[in-house]
PDB file of C-alpha atoms in Angstrom:
ATOM      1  CA  MET A  35     -48.284  -2.485  27.493  1.00  0.00           C
ATOM      2  CA  ILE A  36     -44.906  -0.984  26.670  1.00  0.00           C
ATOM      3  CA  THR A  37     -42.306  -1.662  29.313  1.00  0.00           C
ATOM      4  CA  LYS A  38     -39.710   0.823  30.493  1.00  0.00           C
ATOM      5  CA  ARG A  39     -36.920  -1.189  28.821  1.00  0.00           C
ATOM      6  CA  ALA A  40     -38.762  -1.114  25.489  1.00  0.00           C
ATOM      7  CA  ARG A  41     -39.227   2.657  25.717  1.00  0.00           C
ATOM      8  CA  LYS A  42     -35.515   3.106  26.428  1.00  0.00           C
ATOM      9  CA  SER A  43     -34.609   0.918  23.446  1.00  0.00           C
ATOM     10  CA  ALA A  44     -36.944   2.902  21.178  1.00  0.00           C
ATOM     11  CA  ALA A  45     -35.485   6.192  22.405  1.00  0.00           C
ATOM     12  CA  ARG A  46     -31.965   4.874  21.843  1.00  0.00           C
ATOM     13  CA  LEU A  47     -32.810   3.803  18.288  1.00  0.00           C
ATOM     14  CA  SER A  48     -34.475   7.144  17.492  1.00  0.00           C
ATOM     15  CA  PHE A  49     -31.337   8.936  18.714  1.00  0.00           C
ATOM     16  CA  SER A  50     -28.832   6.641  17.024  1.00  0.00           C
ATOM     17  CA  GLY A  51     -30.485   7.111  13.609  1.00  0.00           C
ATOM     18  CA  PRO A  52     -29.618  10.822  13.182  1.00  0.00           C
ATOM     19  CA  LEU A  53     -26.266  10.284  14.895  1.00  0.00           C
ATOM     20  CA  SER A  54     -25.350   7.524  12.433  1.00  0.00           C
ATOM     21  CA  GLY A  55     -26.441   9.714   9.539  1.00  0.00           C
ATOM     22  CA  LEU A  56     -24.312  12.587  10.801  1.00  0.00           C
ATOM     23  CA  PHE A  57     -21.327  10.285  11.190  1.00  0.00           C
ATOM     24  CA  PHE A  58     -21.814   8.977   7.640  1.00  0.00           C
ATOM     25  CA  VAL A  59     -21.967  12.507   6.232  1.00  0.00           C
ATOM     26  CA  LEU A  60     -18.818  13.516   8.116  1.00  0.00           C
ATOM     27  CA  MET A  61     -16.964  10.450   6.847  1.00  0.00           C
ATOM     28  CA  VAL A  62     -18.044  11.168   3.265  1.00  0.00           C
ATOM     29  CA  VAL A  63     -16.861  14.766   3.555  1.00  0.00           C
ATOM     30  CA  PHE A  64     -13.606  13.679   5.206  1.00  0.00           C
ATOM     31  CA  ILE A  65     -12.831  11.054   2.548  1.00  0.00           C
ATOM     32  CA  LEU A  66     -14.299  12.568  -0.604  1.00  0.00           C
ATOM     33  CA  GLY A  67     -13.697  16.230   0.248  1.00  0.00           C
ATOM     34  CA  PRO A  68      -9.947  16.213  -0.503  1.00  0.00           C
ATOM     35  CA  LEU A  69     -10.542  14.189  -3.680  1.00  0.00           C
ATOM     36  CA  ALA A  70     -13.166  16.678  -4.852  1.00  0.00           C
ATOM     37  CA  TRP A  71     -10.794  19.561  -4.095  1.00  0.00           C
ATOM     38  CA  LEU A  72      -8.055  17.891  -6.156  1.00  0.00           C
ATOM     39  CA  GLY A  73     -10.453  17.257  -9.017  1.00  0.00           C
ATOM     40  CA  ILE A  74     -11.558  20.886  -9.122  1.00  0.00           C
ATOM     41  CA  ARG A  75      -7.994  22.191  -8.811  1.00  0.00           C
ATOM     42  CA  ALA A  76      -6.773  19.950 -11.625  1.00  0.00           C
ATOM     43  CA  PHE A  77      -9.152  21.610 -14.117  1.00  0.00           C
ATOM     44  CA  ALA A  78      -9.233  25.151 -12.661  1.00  0.00           C
ATOM     45  CA  GLU A  79      -7.573  27.993 -14.549  1.00  0.00           C
ATOM     46  CA  SER A  80      -7.197  29.838 -11.259  1.00  0.00           C
ATOM     47  CA  TRP A  81      -9.036  30.091  -7.960  1.00  0.00           C
ATOM     48  CA  THR A  82      -8.779  33.326  -6.063  1.00  0.00           C
ATOM     49  CA  PHE A  83     -10.192  34.272  -2.698  1.00  0.00           C
ATOM     50  CA  PRO A  84     -13.033  34.984  -1.865  1.00  0.00           C
ATOM     51  CA  ASN A  85     -14.601  33.298  -4.929  1.00  0.00           C
ATOM     52  CA  LEU A  86     -16.463  30.108  -4.064  1.00  0.00           C
ATOM     53  CA  GLY A  87     -15.525  28.504  -7.382  1.00  0.00           C
ATOM     54  CA  PRO A  88     -12.712  28.598  -9.937  1.00  0.00           C
ATOM     55  CA  ASP A  89     -12.280  31.630 -12.164  1.00  0.00           C
ATOM     56  CA  GLY A  90     -12.259  29.374 -15.238  1.00  0.00           C
ATOM     57  CA  TRP A  91     -11.686  25.840 -16.500  1.00  0.00           C
ATOM     58  CA  THR A  92      -8.818  24.451 -18.550  1.00  0.00           C
ATOM     59  CA  LEU A  93      -6.908  21.303 -19.509  1.00  0.00           C
ATOM     60  CA  ARG A  94      -3.620  23.163 -19.658  1.00  0.00           C
ATOM     61  CA  TRP A  95      -2.293  21.734 -16.397  1.00  0.00           C
ATOM     62  CA  TRP A  96      -2.741  18.189 -17.643  1.00  0.00           C
ATOM     63  CA  SER A  97      -0.705  19.088 -20.723  1.00  0.00           C
ATOM     64  CA  VAL A  98       2.008  20.522 -18.472  1.00  0.00           C
ATOM     65  CA  VAL A  99       2.261  17.298 -16.455  1.00  0.00           C
ATOM     66  CA  LEU A 100       1.967  14.838 -19.331  1.00  0.00           C
ATOM     67  CA  GLY A 101       4.389  16.827 -21.487  1.00  0.00           C
ATOM     68  CA  ASP A 102       7.098  17.300 -18.840  1.00  0.00           C
ATOM     69  CA  GLU A 103       9.950  14.822 -19.362  1.00  0.00           C
ATOM     70  CA  THR A 104      11.023  14.986 -15.710  1.00  0.00           C
ATOM     71  CA  LEU A 105       7.562  14.163 -14.442  1.00  0.00           C
ATOM     72  CA  GLY A 106       7.173  11.427 -17.046  1.00  0.00           C
ATOM     73  CA  ARG A 107      10.457   9.876 -15.949  1.00  0.00           C
ATOM     74  CA  ALA A 108       9.235   9.928 -12.344  1.00  0.00           C
ATOM     75  CA  VAL A 109       6.100   8.020 -13.371  1.00  0.00           C
ATOM     76  CA  GLN A 110       8.193   5.408 -15.200  1.00  0.00           C
ATOM     77  CA  ASN A 111      10.561   5.063 -12.228  1.00  0.00           C
ATOM     78  CA  SER A 112       7.679   4.542  -9.800  1.00  0.00           C
ATOM     79  CA  LEU A 113       5.985   1.853 -11.866  1.00  0.00           C
ATOM     80  CA  ALA A 114       9.237   0.039 -12.688  1.00  0.00           C
ATOM     81  CA  LEU A 115      10.536   0.135  -9.100  1.00  0.00           C
ATOM     82  CA  ALA A 116       7.217  -1.020  -7.634  1.00  0.00           C
ATOM     83  CA  ALA A 117       6.988  -3.979 -10.024  1.00  0.00           C
ATOM     84  CA  LEU A 118      10.636  -4.927  -9.438  1.00  0.00           C
ATOM     85  CA  THR A 119      10.170  -4.614  -5.685  1.00  0.00           C
ATOM     86  CA  VAL A 120       7.223  -7.023  -5.727  1.00  0.00           C
ATOM     87  CA  LEU A 121       9.217  -9.525  -7.792  1.00  0.00           C
ATOM     88  CA  VAL A 122      12.318  -9.403  -5.558  1.00  0.00           C
ATOM     89  CA  SER A 123      10.264  -9.399  -2.372  1.00  0.00           C
ATOM     90  CA  ALA A 124       8.282 -12.427  -3.558  1.00  0.00           C
ATOM     91  CA  CYS A 125      11.453 -14.370  -4.379  1.00  0.00           C
ATOM     92  CA  ILE A 126      12.845 -13.660  -0.907  1.00  0.00           C
ATOM     93  CA  CYS A 127       9.747 -13.781   1.278  1.00  0.00           C
ATOM     94  CA  LEU A 128       7.488 -16.483  -0.178  1.00  0.00           C
ATOM     95  CA  PRO A 129       9.848 -19.354   0.746  1.00  0.00           C
ATOM     96  CA  ALA A 130      10.104 -17.861   4.238  1.00  0.00           C
ATOM     97  CA  ALA A 131       6.315 -17.542   4.412  1.00  0.00           C
ATOM     98  CA  TYR A 132       5.896 -21.208   3.491  1.00  0.00           C
ATOM     99  CA  ALA A 133       8.416 -22.197   6.166  1.00  0.00           C
ATOM    100  CA  PHE A 134       6.621 -20.100   8.806  1.00  0.00           C
ATOM    101  CA  ALA A 135       3.298 -21.707   7.822  1.00  0.00           C
ATOM    102  CA  ARG A 136       4.327 -25.346   7.662  1.00  0.00           C
ATOM    103  CA  TYR A 137       7.228 -25.859  10.048  1.00  0.00           C
ATOM    104  CA  GLU A 138       7.652 -25.409  13.772  1.00  0.00           C
ATOM    105  CA  PHE A 139      11.139 -24.212  14.700  1.00  0.00           C
ATOM    106  CA  TRP A 140      12.819 -22.360  17.521  1.00  0.00           C
ATOM    107  CA  GLY A 141      12.117 -18.626  17.475  1.00  0.00           C
ATOM    108  CA  ARG A 142       9.319 -18.830  14.897  1.00  0.00           C
ATOM    109  CA  ARG A 143       6.936 -16.465  16.686  1.00  0.00           C
ATOM    110  CA  THR A 144       9.818 -14.177  17.638  1.00  0.00           C
ATOM    111  CA  PHE A 145      10.870 -13.865  14.007  1.00  0.00           C
ATOM    112  CA  LEU A 146       7.299 -13.124  12.942  1.00  0.00           C
ATOM    113  CA  ILE A 147       6.889 -10.416  15.573  1.00  0.00           C
ATOM    114  CA  GLY A 148      10.300  -9.033  14.604  1.00  0.00           C
ATOM    115  CA  LEU A 149       9.153  -8.690  10.988  1.00  0.00           C
ATOM    116  CA  PHE A 150       6.075  -6.798  12.082  1.00  0.00           C
ATOM    117  CA  ALA A 151       8.207  -4.568  14.328  1.00  0.00           C
ATOM    118  CA  LEU A 152       9.988  -3.247  11.228  1.00  0.00           C
ATOM    119  CA  ASN A 153       6.907  -1.126  10.521  1.00  0.00           C
ATOM    120  CA  ALA A 154       6.094  -0.297  14.138  1.00  0.00           C
ATOM    121  CA  PHE A 155       8.580   2.559  14.509  1.00  0.00           C
ATOM    122  CA  PRO A 156       9.407   5.724  12.536  1.00  0.00           C
ATOM    123  CA  LYS A 157      11.564   4.766   9.579  1.00  0.00           C
ATOM    124  CA  MET A 158      13.604   7.948   9.239  1.00  0.00           C
ATOM    125  CA  GLY A 159      16.189   6.817  11.797  1.00  0.00           C
ATOM    126  CA  LEU A 160      16.513   3.497   9.964  1.00  0.00           C
ATOM    127  CA  TYR A 161      16.951   5.287   6.649  1.00  0.00           C
ATOM    128  CA  VAL A 162      19.681   7.541   8.042  1.00  0.00           C
ATOM    129  CA  THR A 163      21.556   4.486   9.320  1.00  0.00           C
ATOM    130  CA  ILE A 164      21.098   2.764   5.968  1.00  0.00           C
ATOM    131  CA  ALA A 165      22.383   5.876   4.185  1.00  0.00           C
ATOM    132  CA  SER A 166      25.613   5.850   6.186  1.00  0.00           C
ATOM    133  CA  LEU A 167      26.093   2.187   5.239  1.00  0.00           C
ATOM    134  CA  PHE A 168      25.220   2.844   1.600  1.00  0.00           C
ATOM    135  CA  TYR A 169      27.832   5.615   1.418  1.00  0.00           C
ATOM    136  CA  ALA A 170      30.479   3.041   2.328  1.00  0.00           C
ATOM    137  CA  LEU A 171      29.111   0.546  -0.208  1.00  0.00           C
ATOM    138  CA  ASN A 172      28.689   3.155  -2.994  1.00  0.00           C
ATOM    139  CA  LEU A 173      24.956   2.455  -3.200  1.00  0.00           C
ATOM    140  CA  MET A 174      23.787   6.049  -2.769  1.00  0.00           C
ATOM    141  CA  GLY A 175      21.987   7.321  -5.850  1.00  0.00           C
ATOM    142  CA  THR A 176      21.719   3.836  -7.378  1.00  0.00           C
ATOM    143  CA  VAL A 177      18.740   1.711  -8.377  1.00  0.00           C
ATOM    144  CA  MET A 178      20.031  -1.103  -6.170  1.00  0.00           C
ATOM    145  CA  GLY A 179      20.111   1.148  -3.113  1.00  0.00           C
ATOM    146  CA  VAL A 180      16.558   2.403  -3.677  1.00  0.00           C
ATOM    147  CA  LEU A 181      15.366  -1.138  -4.395  1.00  0.00           C
ATOM    148  CA  ILE A 182      16.762  -2.400  -1.077  1.00  0.00           C
ATOM    149  CA  VAL A 183      14.902   0.350   0.775  1.00  0.00           C
ATOM    150  CA  HIS A 184      11.664  -0.539  -1.015  1.00  0.00           C
ATOM    151  CA  VAL A 185      12.034  -4.254  -0.352  1.00  0.00           C
ATOM    152  CA  LEU A 186      12.538  -3.589   3.361  1.00  0.00           C
ATOM    153  CA  GLY A 187       9.159  -1.862   3.396  1.00  0.00           C
ATOM    154  CA  THR A 188       7.381  -4.841   1.840  1.00  0.00           C
ATOM    155  CA  VAL A 189       8.827  -7.704   3.889  1.00  0.00           C
ATOM    156  CA  VAL A 190       6.027  -7.664   6.449  1.00  0.00           C
ATOM    157  CA  PHE A 191       3.256  -7.856   3.819  1.00  0.00           C
ATOM    158  CA  MET A 192       4.947 -10.458   1.629  1.00  0.00           C
ATOM    159  CA  THR A 193       5.702 -12.716   4.605  1.00  0.00           C
ATOM    160  CA  TRP A 194       2.762 -12.491   6.996  1.00  0.00           C
ATOM    161  CA  ILE A 195      -0.139 -12.643   4.538  1.00  0.00           C
ATOM    162  CA  PRO A 196       1.195 -15.523   2.376  1.00  0.00           C
ATOM    163  CA  ALA A 197       2.149 -17.404   5.559  1.00  0.00           C
ATOM    164  CA  ALA A 198      -1.494 -17.299   6.646  1.00  0.00           C
ATOM    165  CA  ALA A 199      -2.592 -18.297   3.143  1.00  0.00           C
ATOM    166  CA  PHE A 200      -0.271 -21.322   3.103  1.00  0.00           C
ATOM    167  CA  ALA A 201      -1.355 -22.319   6.611  1.00  0.00           C
ATOM    168  CA  ALA A 202      -5.022 -22.237   5.559  1.00  0.00           C
ATOM    169  CA  VAL A 203      -4.528 -24.865   2.835  1.00  0.00           C
ATOM    170  CA  PRO A 204      -5.994 -28.173   4.169  1.00  0.00           C
ATOM    171  CA  ARG A 205      -3.326 -30.779   4.703  1.00  0.00           C
ATOM    172  CA  SER A 206      -5.831 -33.464   3.706  1.00  0.00           C
ATOM    173  CA  LEU A 207      -5.868 -32.218   0.107  1.00  0.00           C
ATOM    174  CA  GLU A 208      -2.099 -32.345  -0.091  1.00  0.00           C
ATOM    175  CA  GLU A 209      -2.045 -35.831   1.431  1.00  0.00           C
ATOM    176  CA  ALA A 210      -4.669 -37.026  -1.067  1.00  0.00           C
ATOM    177  CA  ALA A 211      -2.521 -35.748  -3.928  1.00  0.00           C
ATOM    178  CA  ARG A 212       0.526 -37.510  -2.471  1.00  0.00           C
ATOM    179  CA  ASP A 213      -1.456 -40.746  -2.145  1.00  0.00           C
ATOM    180  CA  ALA A 214      -2.369 -40.423  -5.826  1.00  0.00           C
ATOM    181  CA  GLY A 215       1.347 -40.465  -6.692  1.00  0.00           C
ATOM    182  CA  ALA A 216       2.126 -36.755  -7.026  1.00  0.00           C
ATOM    183  CA  THR A 217       5.552 -35.546  -5.986  1.00  0.00           C
ATOM    184  CA  LYS A 218       6.009 -32.802  -3.380  1.00  0.00           C
ATOM    185  CA  LEU A 219       6.726 -30.249  -6.114  1.00  0.00           C
ATOM    186  CA  ARG A 220       3.653 -31.352  -8.075  1.00  0.00           C
ATOM    187  CA  VAL A 221       1.493 -31.080  -4.953  1.00  0.00           C
ATOM    188  CA  PHE A 222       2.762 -27.566  -4.302  1.00  0.00           C
ATOM    189  CA  ILE A 223       2.178 -26.426  -7.900  1.00  0.00           C
ATOM    190  CA  SER A 224      -1.211 -28.103  -8.349  1.00  0.00           C
ATOM    191  CA  VAL A 225      -2.753 -27.864  -4.871  1.00  0.00           C
ATOM    192  CA  THR A 226      -0.983 -25.624  -2.371  1.00  0.00           C
ATOM    193  CA  PHE A 227      -0.080 -22.664  -4.546  1.00  0.00           C
ATOM    194  CA  PRO A 228      -3.470 -22.259  -6.317  1.00  0.00           C
ATOM    195  CA  LEU A 229      -5.327 -22.332  -2.989  1.00  0.00           C
ATOM    196  CA  ALA A 230      -2.922 -19.836  -1.431  1.00  0.00           C
ATOM    197  CA  LEU A 231      -2.861 -17.595  -4.520  1.00  0.00           C
ATOM    198  CA  PRO A 232      -5.575 -15.118  -3.343  1.00  0.00           C
ATOM    199  CA  GLY A 233      -3.566 -14.326  -0.221  1.00  0.00           C
ATOM    200  CA  ILE A 234      -0.365 -14.028  -2.240  1.00  0.00           C
ATOM    201  CA  LEU A 235      -2.080 -11.620  -4.654  1.00  0.00           C
ATOM    202  CA  VAL A 236      -3.273  -9.465  -1.740  1.00  0.00           C
ATOM    203  CA  ALA A 237       0.299  -9.409  -0.406  1.00  0.00           C
ATOM    204  CA  ALA A 238       1.585  -8.438  -3.852  1.00  0.00           C
ATOM    205  CA  VAL A 239      -0.936  -5.595  -4.108  1.00  0.00           C
ATOM    206  CA  MET A 240      -0.060  -4.272  -0.647  1.00  0.00           C
ATOM    207  CA  SER A 241       3.655  -4.544  -1.438  1.00  0.00           C
ATOM    208  CA  PHE A 242       3.205  -2.730  -4.755  1.00  0.00           C
ATOM    209  CA  LEU A 243       1.342   0.107  -3.042  1.00  0.00           C
ATOM    210  CA  ALA A 244       3.926   0.317  -0.241  1.00  0.00           C
ATOM    211  CA  SER A 245       6.712   0.614  -2.818  1.00  0.00           C
ATOM    212  CA  PHE A 246       4.763   2.967  -5.064  1.00  0.00           C
ATOM    213  CA  ASP A 247       4.037   5.377  -2.190  1.00  0.00           C
ATOM    214  CA  GLU A 248       7.476   5.192  -0.523  1.00  0.00           C
ATOM    215  CA  ALA A 249       8.973   8.694  -0.347  1.00  0.00           C
ATOM    216  CA  GLN A 250      11.352   9.284   2.589  1.00  0.00           C
ATOM    217  CA  GLY A 251      13.814   6.486   1.952  1.00  0.00           C
ATOM    218  CA  THR A 252      13.681   6.985  -1.820  1.00  0.00           C
ATOM    219  CA  TYR A 253      14.423  10.685  -1.488  1.00  0.00           C
ATOM    220  CA  LEU A 254      17.250  10.135   1.001  1.00  0.00           C
ATOM    221  CA  ILE A 255      18.922   7.329  -0.965  1.00  0.00           C
ATOM    222  CA  GLY A 256      18.027   8.118  -4.585  1.00  0.00           C
ATOM    223  CA  ALA A 257      17.711  11.915  -4.984  1.00  0.00           C
ATOM    224  CA  PRO A 258      18.538  13.676  -7.202  1.00  0.00           C
ATOM    225  CA  ASP A 259      19.459  10.892  -9.616  1.00  0.00           C
ATOM    226  CA  ILE A 260      16.430   8.652  -9.034  1.00  0.00           C
ATOM    227  CA  MET A 261      13.142  10.475  -8.555  1.00  0.00           C
ATOM    228  CA  THR A 262       9.784   8.743  -8.224  1.00  0.00           C
ATOM    229  CA  MET A 263       6.284  10.200  -8.176  1.00  0.00           C
ATOM    230  CA  PRO A 264       6.116  10.658  -4.377  1.00  0.00           C
ATOM    231  CA  THR A 265       9.549  12.318  -4.216  1.00  0.00           C
ATOM    232  CA  GLN A 266       8.730  14.474  -7.230  1.00  0.00           C
ATOM    233  CA  MET A 267       5.797  15.876  -5.272  1.00  0.00           C
ATOM    234  CA  TYR A 268       8.267  17.837  -3.127  1.00  0.00           C
ATOM    235  CA  THR A 269       9.477  19.686  -6.224  1.00  0.00           C
ATOM    236  CA  LEU A 270       5.941  20.219  -7.506  1.00  0.00           C
ATOM    237  CA  VAL A 271       4.717  21.728  -4.261  1.00  0.00           C
ATOM    238  CA  LEU A 272       7.672  24.120  -4.082  1.00  0.00           C
ATOM    239  CA  ASN A 273       8.132  25.136  -7.718  1.00  0.00           C
ATOM    240  CA  TYR A 274       4.881  24.557  -9.614  1.00  0.00           C
ATOM    241  CA  PRO A 275       1.349  25.995  -9.387  1.00  0.00           C
ATOM    242  CA  ASN A 276      -1.103  24.192  -7.153  1.00  0.00           C
ATOM    243  CA  GLN A 277      -2.985  22.955 -10.208  1.00  0.00           C
ATOM    244  CA  VAL A 278       0.036  20.961 -11.416  1.00  0.00           C
ATOM    245  CA  ALA A 279       0.423  19.348  -7.998  1.00  0.00           C
ATOM    246  CA  ALA A 280      -3.289  18.464  -8.057  1.00  0.00           C
ATOM    247  CA  VAL A 281      -2.991  16.775 -11.458  1.00  0.00           C
ATOM    248  CA  PHE A 282       0.073  14.845 -10.335  1.00  0.00           C
ATOM    249  CA  SER A 283      -1.679  13.788  -7.126  1.00  0.00           C
ATOM    250  CA  ILE A 284      -4.554  12.352  -9.138  1.00  0.00           C
ATOM    251  CA  LEU A 285      -2.113  10.423 -11.330  1.00  0.00           C
ATOM    252  CA  LEU A 286      -0.372   9.182  -8.188  1.00  0.00           C
ATOM    253  CA  ALA A 287      -3.659   7.918  -6.754  1.00  0.00           C
ATOM    254  CA  ILE A 288      -4.867   6.086  -9.888  1.00  0.00           C
ATOM    255  CA  PRO A 289      -2.682   2.936  -9.511  1.00  0.00           C
ATOM    256  CA  SER A 290      -3.515   2.662  -5.807  1.00  0.00           C
ATOM    257  CA  VAL A 291      -7.263   2.932  -6.386  1.00  0.00           C
ATOM    258  CA  ALA A 292      -7.188   0.529  -9.330  1.00  0.00           C
ATOM    259  CA  LEU A 293      -5.238  -2.142  -7.449  1.00  0.00           C
ATOM    260  CA  LEU A 294      -7.362  -1.835  -4.310  1.00  0.00           C
ATOM    261  CA  LEU A 295     -10.526  -2.219  -6.387  1.00  0.00           C
ATOM    262  CA  ALA A 296      -9.021  -5.266  -8.090  1.00  0.00           C
ATOM    263  CA  ALA A 297      -8.160  -6.858  -4.742  1.00  0.00           C
ATOM    264  CA  HIS A 298     -11.344  -5.631  -3.037  1.00  0.00           C
ATOM    265  CA  LYS A 299     -12.962  -9.070  -2.984  1.00  0.00           C
ATOM    266  CA  HIS A 300     -10.099 -10.729  -1.116  1.00  0.00           C
ATOM    267  CA  ILE A 301      -9.403  -7.797   1.215  1.00  0.00           C
ATOM    268  CA  VAL A 302     -13.035  -7.501   2.297  1.00  0.00           C
ATOM    269  CA  GLY A 303     -13.279 -11.276   2.501  1.00  0.00           C
ATOM    270  CA  GLY A 304     -10.797 -11.314   5.373  1.00  0.00           C
ATOM    271  CA  THR A 305      -7.629 -12.425   3.614  1.00  0.00           C
ATOM    272  CA  LEU A 306      -5.775  -9.302   4.685  1.00  0.00           C
ATOM    273  CA  ALA A 307      -6.898  -9.557   8.304  1.00  0.00           C
ATOM    274  CA  GLU A 308      -6.071 -13.260   8.495  1.00  0.00           C
ATOM    275  CA  GLY A 309      -2.564 -12.493   7.268  1.00  0.00           C
ATOM    276  CA  PHE A 310      -1.721 -10.715  10.507  1.00  0.00           C
ATOM    277  CA  GLN A 311      -2.721 -13.489  12.863  1.00  0.00           C
ATOM    278  CA  ILE A 312       0.003 -15.453  14.587  1.00  0.00           C
ATOM    279  CA  LYS A 313      -0.875 -19.136  14.952  1.00  0.00           C
TER     280      LYS A 313
END
């Protein structure tokens, strides 16, 4: 005999099935819809209202983007700045991350929360203040000025996530290596660093993407001398056909998608989430 509770559970399951399906469809449309629109626009000759589809197809817009020296320079600037930002950020933040993971000192948690607070507020006010300082230091319109802005945006990723990765390395393995006669440097190179490497790689990917997509600070500090792909989008939207902006948007998304797919295993595995836990 079916109880009242069982009937309620069955009714709930029968209702949640269509609701879950509807939610899945909406999420697919919300996520893939803009990408599909960009893909169609990038190959459309034109698209006039009220036609449901493009008036024709062409590769001309790709030739316009790939053959434009200004746009090509923006692509080179973005890739070079993002790679340089990761390198500089790693040199500065990884020693700090190791210290946060392995040593207890006064203000440790306060410093960690302070690093996270850098990304908790709108950055435009910070960039305006930085610009006034950069004017005095003659850093406006320079690679160094833009690089400093990019590094500031990656500090939280390159510190928090590696700190969690270093903290997760078992001390017993390091002690066993020391007992076998290895020096502290040898233990770090052979034991600590390889075990923490997945977390460091996730931090590097997140830092690369943060630098690659940075627009406001780059435009304020670097324009018009240093233009990257995100800042170049302003010019494309204002002065080029929509098809050119669509092509450039696809090119802008390719590095992000490729890096996220490469780091998918570690991100889904919890490395990213563990990096934002204070212990």
